[in-house]
Coordinates of C-alpha atoms and ligand atoms in Angstrom, one line a residue:
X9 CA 66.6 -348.2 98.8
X10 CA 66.2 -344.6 98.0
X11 CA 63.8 -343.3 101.0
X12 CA 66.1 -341.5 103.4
X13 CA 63.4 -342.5 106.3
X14 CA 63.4 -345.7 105.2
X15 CA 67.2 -345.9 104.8
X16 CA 67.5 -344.3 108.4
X17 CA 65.4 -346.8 109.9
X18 CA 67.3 -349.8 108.5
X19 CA 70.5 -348.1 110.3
X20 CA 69.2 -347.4 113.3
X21 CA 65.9 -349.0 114.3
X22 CA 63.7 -346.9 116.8
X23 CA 63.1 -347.2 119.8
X24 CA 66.8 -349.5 120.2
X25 CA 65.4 -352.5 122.2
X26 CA 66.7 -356.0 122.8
X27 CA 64.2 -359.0 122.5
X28 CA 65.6 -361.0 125.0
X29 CA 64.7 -358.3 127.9
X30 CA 61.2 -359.5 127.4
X31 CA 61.9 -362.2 129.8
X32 CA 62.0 -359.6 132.7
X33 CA 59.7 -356.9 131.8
X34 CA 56.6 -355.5 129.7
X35 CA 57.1 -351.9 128.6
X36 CA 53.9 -350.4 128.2
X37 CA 52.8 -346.6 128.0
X38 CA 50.2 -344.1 125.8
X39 CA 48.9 -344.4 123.4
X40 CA 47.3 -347.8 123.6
X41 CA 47.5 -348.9 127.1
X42 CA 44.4 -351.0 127.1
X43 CA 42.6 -349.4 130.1
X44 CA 43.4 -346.1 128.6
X45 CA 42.3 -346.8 125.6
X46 CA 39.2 -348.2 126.4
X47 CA 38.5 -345.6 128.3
X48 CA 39.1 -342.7 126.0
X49 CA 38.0 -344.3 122.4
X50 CA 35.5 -347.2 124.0
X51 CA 33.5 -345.1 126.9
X52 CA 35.1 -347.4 129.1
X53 CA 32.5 -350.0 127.8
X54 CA 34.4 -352.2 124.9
X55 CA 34.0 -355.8 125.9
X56 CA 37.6 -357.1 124.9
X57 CA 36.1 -361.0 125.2
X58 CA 34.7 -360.2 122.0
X59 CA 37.2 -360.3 118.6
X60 CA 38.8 -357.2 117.6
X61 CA 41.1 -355.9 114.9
X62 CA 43.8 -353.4 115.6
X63 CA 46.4 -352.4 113.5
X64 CA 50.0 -350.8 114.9
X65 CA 51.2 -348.6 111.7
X66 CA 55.0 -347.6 111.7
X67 CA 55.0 -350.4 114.6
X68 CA 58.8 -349.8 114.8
X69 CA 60.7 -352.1 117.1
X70 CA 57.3 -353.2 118.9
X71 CA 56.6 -351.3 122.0
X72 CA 53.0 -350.8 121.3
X73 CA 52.4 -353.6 119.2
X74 CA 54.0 -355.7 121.9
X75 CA 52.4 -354.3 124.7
X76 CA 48.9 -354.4 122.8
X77 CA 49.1 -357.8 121.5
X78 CA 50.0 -359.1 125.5
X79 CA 47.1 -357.6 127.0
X80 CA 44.7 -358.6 124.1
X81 CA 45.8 -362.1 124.6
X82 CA 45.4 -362.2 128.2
X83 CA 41.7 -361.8 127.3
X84 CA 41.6 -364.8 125.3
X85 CA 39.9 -364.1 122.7
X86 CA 40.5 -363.6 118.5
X87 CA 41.9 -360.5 118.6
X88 CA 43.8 -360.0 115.2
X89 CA 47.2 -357.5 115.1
X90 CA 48.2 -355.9 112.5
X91 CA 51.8 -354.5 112.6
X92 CA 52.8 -352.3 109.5
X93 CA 56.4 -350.6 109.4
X94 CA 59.3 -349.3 106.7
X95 CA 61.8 -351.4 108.2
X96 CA 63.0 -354.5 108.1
X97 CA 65.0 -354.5 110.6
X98 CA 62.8 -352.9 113.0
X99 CA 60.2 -355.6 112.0
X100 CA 63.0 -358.1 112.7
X101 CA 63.5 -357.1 116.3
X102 CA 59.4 -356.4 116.8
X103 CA 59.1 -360.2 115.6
X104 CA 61.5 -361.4 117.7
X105 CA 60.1 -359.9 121.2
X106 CA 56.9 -361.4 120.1
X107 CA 58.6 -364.8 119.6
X108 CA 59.9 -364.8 122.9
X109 CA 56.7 -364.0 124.6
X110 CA 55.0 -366.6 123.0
X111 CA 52.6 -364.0 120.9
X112 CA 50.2 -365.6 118.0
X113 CA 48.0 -362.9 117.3
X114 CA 50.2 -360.4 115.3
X115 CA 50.1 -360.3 111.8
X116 CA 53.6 -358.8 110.4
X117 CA 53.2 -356.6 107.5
X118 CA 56.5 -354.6 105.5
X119 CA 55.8 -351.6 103.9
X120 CA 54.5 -348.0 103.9
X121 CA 51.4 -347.2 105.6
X122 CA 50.6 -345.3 102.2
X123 CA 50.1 -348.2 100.7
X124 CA 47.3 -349.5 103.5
X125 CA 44.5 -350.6 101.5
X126 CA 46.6 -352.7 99.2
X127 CA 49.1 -354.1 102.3
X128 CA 46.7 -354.5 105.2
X129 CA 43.2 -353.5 104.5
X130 CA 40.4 -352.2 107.3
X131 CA 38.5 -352.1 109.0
X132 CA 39.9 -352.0 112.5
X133 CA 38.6 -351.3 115.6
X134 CA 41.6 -349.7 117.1
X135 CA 44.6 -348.0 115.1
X136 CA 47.9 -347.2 116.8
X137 CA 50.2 -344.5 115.2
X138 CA 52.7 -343.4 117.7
X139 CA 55.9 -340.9 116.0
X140 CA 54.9 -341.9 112.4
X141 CA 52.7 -339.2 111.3
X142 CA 55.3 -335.9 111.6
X143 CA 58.0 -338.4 109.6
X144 CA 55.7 -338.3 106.6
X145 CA 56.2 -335.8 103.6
X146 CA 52.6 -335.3 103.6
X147 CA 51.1 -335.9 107.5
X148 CA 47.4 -335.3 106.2
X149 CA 47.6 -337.6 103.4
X150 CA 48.8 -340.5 105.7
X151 CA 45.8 -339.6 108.4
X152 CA 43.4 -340.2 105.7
X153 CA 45.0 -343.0 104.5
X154 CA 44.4 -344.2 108.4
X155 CA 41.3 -342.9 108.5
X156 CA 40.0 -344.8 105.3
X157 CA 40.5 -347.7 107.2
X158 CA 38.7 -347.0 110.1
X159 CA 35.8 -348.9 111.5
X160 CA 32.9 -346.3 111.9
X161 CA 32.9 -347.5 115.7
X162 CA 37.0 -347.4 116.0
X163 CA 39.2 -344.8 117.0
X164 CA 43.0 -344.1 116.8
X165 CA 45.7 -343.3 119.7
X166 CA 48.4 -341.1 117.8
X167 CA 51.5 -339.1 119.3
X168 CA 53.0 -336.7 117.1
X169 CA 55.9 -333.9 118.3
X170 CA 55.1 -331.1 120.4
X171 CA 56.9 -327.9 119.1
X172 CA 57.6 -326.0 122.3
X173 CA 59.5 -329.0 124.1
X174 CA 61.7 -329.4 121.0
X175 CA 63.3 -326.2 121.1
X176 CA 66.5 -326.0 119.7
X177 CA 66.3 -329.7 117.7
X178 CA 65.4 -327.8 114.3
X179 CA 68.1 -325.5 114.1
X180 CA 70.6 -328.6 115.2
X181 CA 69.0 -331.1 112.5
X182 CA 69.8 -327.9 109.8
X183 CA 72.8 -327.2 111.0
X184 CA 74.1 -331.1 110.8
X185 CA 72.1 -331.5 107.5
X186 CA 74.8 -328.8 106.6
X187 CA 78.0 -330.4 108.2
X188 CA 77.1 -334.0 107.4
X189 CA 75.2 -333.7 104.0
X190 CA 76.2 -337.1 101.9
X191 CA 77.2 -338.8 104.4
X192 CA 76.7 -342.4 105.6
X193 CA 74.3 -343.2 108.7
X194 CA 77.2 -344.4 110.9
X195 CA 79.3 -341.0 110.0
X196 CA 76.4 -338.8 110.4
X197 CA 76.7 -339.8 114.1
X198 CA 79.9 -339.7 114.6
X199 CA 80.5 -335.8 113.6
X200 CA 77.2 -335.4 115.7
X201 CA 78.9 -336.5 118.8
X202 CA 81.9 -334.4 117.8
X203 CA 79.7 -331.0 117.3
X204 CA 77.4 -331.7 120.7
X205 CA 80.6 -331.6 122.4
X206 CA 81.9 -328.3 121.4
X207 CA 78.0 -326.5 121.2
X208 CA 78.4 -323.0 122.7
X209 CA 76.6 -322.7 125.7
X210 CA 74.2 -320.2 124.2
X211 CA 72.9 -322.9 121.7
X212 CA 69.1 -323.2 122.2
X213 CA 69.2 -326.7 122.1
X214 CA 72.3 -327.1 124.3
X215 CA 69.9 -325.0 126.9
X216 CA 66.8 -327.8 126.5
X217 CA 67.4 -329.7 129.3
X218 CA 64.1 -331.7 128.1
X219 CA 66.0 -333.4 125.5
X220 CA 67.6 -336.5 126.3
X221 CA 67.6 -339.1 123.4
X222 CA 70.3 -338.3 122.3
X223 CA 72.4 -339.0 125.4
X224 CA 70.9 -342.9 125.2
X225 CA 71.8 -344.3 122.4
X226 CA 73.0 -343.9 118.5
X227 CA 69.3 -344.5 117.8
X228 CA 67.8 -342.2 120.1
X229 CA 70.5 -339.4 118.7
X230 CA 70.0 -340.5 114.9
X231 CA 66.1 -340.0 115.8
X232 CA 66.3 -336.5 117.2
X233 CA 68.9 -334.5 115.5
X234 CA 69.9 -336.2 112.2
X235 CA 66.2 -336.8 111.1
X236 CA 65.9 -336.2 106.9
X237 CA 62.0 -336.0 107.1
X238 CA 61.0 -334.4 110.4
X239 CA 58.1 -331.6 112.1
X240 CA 56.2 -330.7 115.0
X241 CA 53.2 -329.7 115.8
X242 CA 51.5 -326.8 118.7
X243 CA 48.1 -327.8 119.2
X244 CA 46.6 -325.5 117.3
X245 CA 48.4 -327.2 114.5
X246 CA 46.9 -330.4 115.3
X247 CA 43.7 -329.4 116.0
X248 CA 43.6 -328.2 112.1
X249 CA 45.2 -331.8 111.2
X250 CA 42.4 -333.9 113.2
X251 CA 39.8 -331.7 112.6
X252 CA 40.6 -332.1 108.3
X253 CA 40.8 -335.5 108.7
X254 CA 37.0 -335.5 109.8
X255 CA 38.3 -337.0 113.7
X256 CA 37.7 -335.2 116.9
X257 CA 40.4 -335.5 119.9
X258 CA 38.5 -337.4 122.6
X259 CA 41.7 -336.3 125.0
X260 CA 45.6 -335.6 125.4
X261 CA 47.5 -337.4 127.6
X262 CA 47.7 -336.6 130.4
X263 CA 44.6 -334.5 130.2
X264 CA 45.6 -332.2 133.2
X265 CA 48.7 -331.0 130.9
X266 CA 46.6 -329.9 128.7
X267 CA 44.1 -327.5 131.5
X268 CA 45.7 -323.8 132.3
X269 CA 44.4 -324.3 135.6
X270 CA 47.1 -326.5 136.3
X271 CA 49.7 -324.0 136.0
X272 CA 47.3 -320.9 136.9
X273 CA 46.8 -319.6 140.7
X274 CA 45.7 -316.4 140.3
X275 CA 41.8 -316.0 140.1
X276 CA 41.8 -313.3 137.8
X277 CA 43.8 -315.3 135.0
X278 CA 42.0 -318.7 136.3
X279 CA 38.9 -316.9 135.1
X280 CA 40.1 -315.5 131.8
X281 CA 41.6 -318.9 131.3
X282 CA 38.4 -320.9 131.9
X283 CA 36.4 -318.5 129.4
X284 CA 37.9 -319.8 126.6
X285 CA 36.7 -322.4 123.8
X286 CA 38.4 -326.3 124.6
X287 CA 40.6 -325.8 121.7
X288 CA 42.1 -322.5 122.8
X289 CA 42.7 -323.5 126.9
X290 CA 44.6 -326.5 125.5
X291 CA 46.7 -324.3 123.2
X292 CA 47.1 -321.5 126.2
X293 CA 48.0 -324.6 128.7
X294 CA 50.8 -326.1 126.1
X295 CA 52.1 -322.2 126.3
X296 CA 52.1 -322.1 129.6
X297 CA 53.3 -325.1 129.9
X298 CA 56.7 -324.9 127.3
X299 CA 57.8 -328.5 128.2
X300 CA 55.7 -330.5 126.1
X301 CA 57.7 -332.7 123.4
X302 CA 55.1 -335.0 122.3
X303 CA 51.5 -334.7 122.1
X304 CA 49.2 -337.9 122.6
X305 CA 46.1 -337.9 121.8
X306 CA 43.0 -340.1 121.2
X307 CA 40.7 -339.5 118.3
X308 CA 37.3 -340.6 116.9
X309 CA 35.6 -339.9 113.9
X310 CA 33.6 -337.1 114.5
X311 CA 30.2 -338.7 114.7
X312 CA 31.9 -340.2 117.5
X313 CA 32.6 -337.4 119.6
X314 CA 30.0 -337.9 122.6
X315 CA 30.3 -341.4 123.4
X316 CA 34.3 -341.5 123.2
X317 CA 35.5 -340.6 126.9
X318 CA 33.9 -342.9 129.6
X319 CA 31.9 -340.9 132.1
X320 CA 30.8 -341.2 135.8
X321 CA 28.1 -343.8 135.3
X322 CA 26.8 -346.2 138.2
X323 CA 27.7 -349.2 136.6
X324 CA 31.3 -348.3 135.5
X325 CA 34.0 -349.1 137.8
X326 CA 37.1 -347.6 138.2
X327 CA 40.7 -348.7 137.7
X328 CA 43.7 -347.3 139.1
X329 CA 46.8 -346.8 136.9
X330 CA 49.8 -348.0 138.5
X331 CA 48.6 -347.1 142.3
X332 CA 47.3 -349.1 144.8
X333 CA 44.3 -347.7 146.3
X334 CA 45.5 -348.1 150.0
X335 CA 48.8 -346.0 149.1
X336 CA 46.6 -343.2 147.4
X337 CA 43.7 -342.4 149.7
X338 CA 46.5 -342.2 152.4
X339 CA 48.7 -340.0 150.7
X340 CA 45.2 -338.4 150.0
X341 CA 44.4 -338.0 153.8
X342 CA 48.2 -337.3 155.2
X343 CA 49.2 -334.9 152.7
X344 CA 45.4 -333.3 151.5
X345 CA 47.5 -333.4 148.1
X346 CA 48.5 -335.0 145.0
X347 CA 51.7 -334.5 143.4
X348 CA 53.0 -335.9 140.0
X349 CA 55.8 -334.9 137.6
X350 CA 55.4 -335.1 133.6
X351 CA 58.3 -334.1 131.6
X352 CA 60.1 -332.2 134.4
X353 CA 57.0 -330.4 135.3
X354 CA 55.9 -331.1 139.6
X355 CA 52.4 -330.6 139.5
X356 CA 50.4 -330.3 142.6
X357 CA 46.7 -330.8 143.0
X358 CA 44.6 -330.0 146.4
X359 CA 42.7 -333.4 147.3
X360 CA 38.8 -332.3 146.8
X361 CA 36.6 -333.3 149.9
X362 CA 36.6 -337.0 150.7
X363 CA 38.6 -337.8 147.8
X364 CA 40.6 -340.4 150.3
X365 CA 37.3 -342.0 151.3
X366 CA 36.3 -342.6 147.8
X367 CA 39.9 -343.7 146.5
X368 CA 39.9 -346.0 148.9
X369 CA 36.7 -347.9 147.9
X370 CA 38.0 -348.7 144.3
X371 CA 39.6 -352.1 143.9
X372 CA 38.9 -352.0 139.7
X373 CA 35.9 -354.3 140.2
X374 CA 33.4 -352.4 142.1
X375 CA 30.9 -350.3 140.8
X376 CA 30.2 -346.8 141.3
X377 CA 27.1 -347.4 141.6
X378 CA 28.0 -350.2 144.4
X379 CA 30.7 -347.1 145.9
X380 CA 27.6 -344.7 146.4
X381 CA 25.7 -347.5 148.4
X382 CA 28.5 -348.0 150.6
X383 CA 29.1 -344.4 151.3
X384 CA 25.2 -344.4 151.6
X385 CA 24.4 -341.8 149.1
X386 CA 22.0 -341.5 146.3
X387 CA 23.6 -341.7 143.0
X388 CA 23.0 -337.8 142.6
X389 CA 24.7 -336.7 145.6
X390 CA 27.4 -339.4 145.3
X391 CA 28.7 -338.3 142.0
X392 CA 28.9 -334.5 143.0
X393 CA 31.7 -335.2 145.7
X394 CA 32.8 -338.5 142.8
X395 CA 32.9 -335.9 140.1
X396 CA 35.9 -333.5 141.1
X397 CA 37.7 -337.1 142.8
X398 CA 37.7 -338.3 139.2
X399 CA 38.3 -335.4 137.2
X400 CA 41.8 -334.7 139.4
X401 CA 42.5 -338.9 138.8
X402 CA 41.6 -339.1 135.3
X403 CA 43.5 -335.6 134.6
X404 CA 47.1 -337.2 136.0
X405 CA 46.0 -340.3 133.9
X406 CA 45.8 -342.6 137.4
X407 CA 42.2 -343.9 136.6
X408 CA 40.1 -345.1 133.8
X409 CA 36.8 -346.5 134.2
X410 CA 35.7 -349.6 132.8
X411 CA 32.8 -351.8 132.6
X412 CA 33.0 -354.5 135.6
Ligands
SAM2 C1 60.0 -343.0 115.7 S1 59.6 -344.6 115.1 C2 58.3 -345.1 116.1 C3 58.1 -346.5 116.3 C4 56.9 -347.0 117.2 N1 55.7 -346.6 116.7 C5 57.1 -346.5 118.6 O1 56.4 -345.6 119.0 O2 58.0 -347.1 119.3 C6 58.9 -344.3 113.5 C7 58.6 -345.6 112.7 O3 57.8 -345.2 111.6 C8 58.2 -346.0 110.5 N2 57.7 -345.3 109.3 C9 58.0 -344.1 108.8 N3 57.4 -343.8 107.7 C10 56.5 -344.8 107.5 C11 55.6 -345.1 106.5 N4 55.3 -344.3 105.5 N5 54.9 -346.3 106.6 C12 55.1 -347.2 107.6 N6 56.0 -346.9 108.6 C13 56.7 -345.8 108.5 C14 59.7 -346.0 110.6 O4 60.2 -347.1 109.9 C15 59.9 -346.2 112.1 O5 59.9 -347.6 112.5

């Protein structure tokens, strides 16, 4: 074995996990939360009783492939997934957290995502490459290689790293590639240890108090700082990456990081902010911002572009992330505000007018269209006040909608 990423990732597979916690909990998250991806790639309208074929490339140790395979289970019907990864040993520990939820529908596949059409050939529905794409020696060549083997319905969830959240990890990874050069996994982090405890406190990445992987585990430390193959990306950046590969980004999560009227007060700047093209407010938001250390995104193809996101429609119904309605439409009504933290960042959101009334309509089965009778409103006047409710909800990634 000659690939250092490989080699790495034989060592210390990534994320560390231990099968036998499935027992007593699911870890899910983005990309590829079903709802969330339904709603961003599907326009909230994918009927998941029907087959689908999804394939989890550089699947690691199984947290989306795990996570995606449950749900797509639970709907009970053939879903095929495809799980692709370097590693072994990674693969080893995916398959076992699959064994010991009982999970038939993933197809385990070793090898380099290069390699695609001859290991796992499209089309799928749904692709899932999450922290693959910025390990690669050529990130564009492996999109394509995704791409190729995209259905012309389908769409991808990726995460790549941000560059401004990472500050400081470059400089460390060059200055162990110096100290440890030659050396054996296991040694590698054993003089890392011994250097982050004698850092000067002027070191950049000493200062980054939004790095923490390294304080969890050899993994998480191996993954950050000793990295041979290794970049990140400002959205600009990406937006030259997606657009080449002939995608389009349907949205980052969470959208609202990604708006400079989130961290904007002043009208003056809110209005030079709001002048500007998509592209450039989310590059001028991730500026602003300076926290973000991984950017995840949804993408289409590009003919794809106006039926991605789901939209305010009467039949949809939306589905709360993670809150019950009741505890939302009063913190809604008490506090006249929302408040939610992302990487570090406390972000507070004034509740728009009868936002509690609305929240606490939605129950993930009822219709818009059923909300605006209840309310007794047409549909036109019920989605103005609907509109800004939703667009505050779907920016802190707390609602999809979904057909009923
Ligand atoms: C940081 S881990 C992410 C794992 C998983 N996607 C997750 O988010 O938990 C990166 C994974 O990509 C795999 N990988 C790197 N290069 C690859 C390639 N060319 N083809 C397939 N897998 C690759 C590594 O083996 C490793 O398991």
């Amino acid at each position: 074995m000659t690939d250092p990423v490989q080699q790495q990732y034989e060592a210390y597979p990534y994320p560390a996990r231990d099968p036998a916690d499935e027992t007593r909990r699911l870890i899910t998250g983005s990309p590829s939360f079903l709802p969330e991806l339904n709603h961003y790639v599907f326009g909230g309208r994918r009927d998941f009783h029907h087959p689908m074929r999804v394939l989890v490339a550089g699947g690691g140790t199984g947290d989306g492939l795990i996570h995606l395979a449950q749900y797509l289970a639970a709907s009970g019907a053939q879903h095929e997934v495809v799980y692709l990864d370097l590693s072994t040993a990674s693969r080893a520990i995916a398959e076992a957290r699959a064994k010991v939820r009982g999970l038939t529908n993933i197809r385990f596949r070793t090898g380099s995502l290069l390699d695609l059409p001859q290991l796992a050939p499209g089309p799928y529905d749904y692709i899932d490459c999450c922290g693959v794409l910025h390990h690669l020696p050529d990130p564009a060549a492996g999109l394509q290689m995704l791409v190729d083997q995209l259905g012309p319905h389908g769409g991808m969830g990726l995460m790549v790293y941000g560059q401004y959240g990472r500050a400081g990890v470059y400089p460390m990874q060059a200055a162990l590639r110096q100290l440890t050069i030659g050396e054996a996994p296991q040694r590698q982090v054993a003089l890392a240890k011994a250097l982050l405890a004698e850092l000067p406190e002027t070191n950049e990445f000493q200062r980054n108090p939004f790095l923490v992987d390294h304080k969890n585990n050899d993994s998480g430390l191996y993954d950050l700082l000793l990295h041979s193959q290794d970049r990140a990306y400002t959205v600009p950046e990406l937006h030259a990456l997606i657009d080449g590969a002939g995608l389009h980004i349907a949205s980052f999560i969470e959208p609202c990081c990604y708006d400079p009227l989130t961290y904007l007060k002043d009208d003056e700047l809110r209005r030079r902010a709001a002048a500007l093209s998509l592209p450039e407010q989310q590059a001028l938001a991730e500026r602003l911002c300076g926290s973000l250390k991984t950017h995840v995104m949804y993408v289409v193809p590009q003919d794809r572009a106006a039926e991605a996101v789901a939209q305010p429609a009467p039949d949809l119904a939306p589905w709360l992330n993670g809150v019950p309605a009741k505890a939302l439409a009063e913190t809604l009504a008490q506090r006249g505000e929302l408040a939610v933290t992302f990487d570090a960042a406390r972000l507070v959101f004034a509740a728009p007018s009868k936002a509690a009334e609305i929240v606490a309509l939605i129950d993930g089965r009822r219709s818009l269209g059923a909300m605006a009778q209840m309310m007794d409103l047409g549909w036109d006047d019920f989605a103005a006040i609907y509109g800004p409710v939703h667009r505050m909800l779907t920016g802190v990634n707390k609602l999809f909608l979904r057909q009923p």
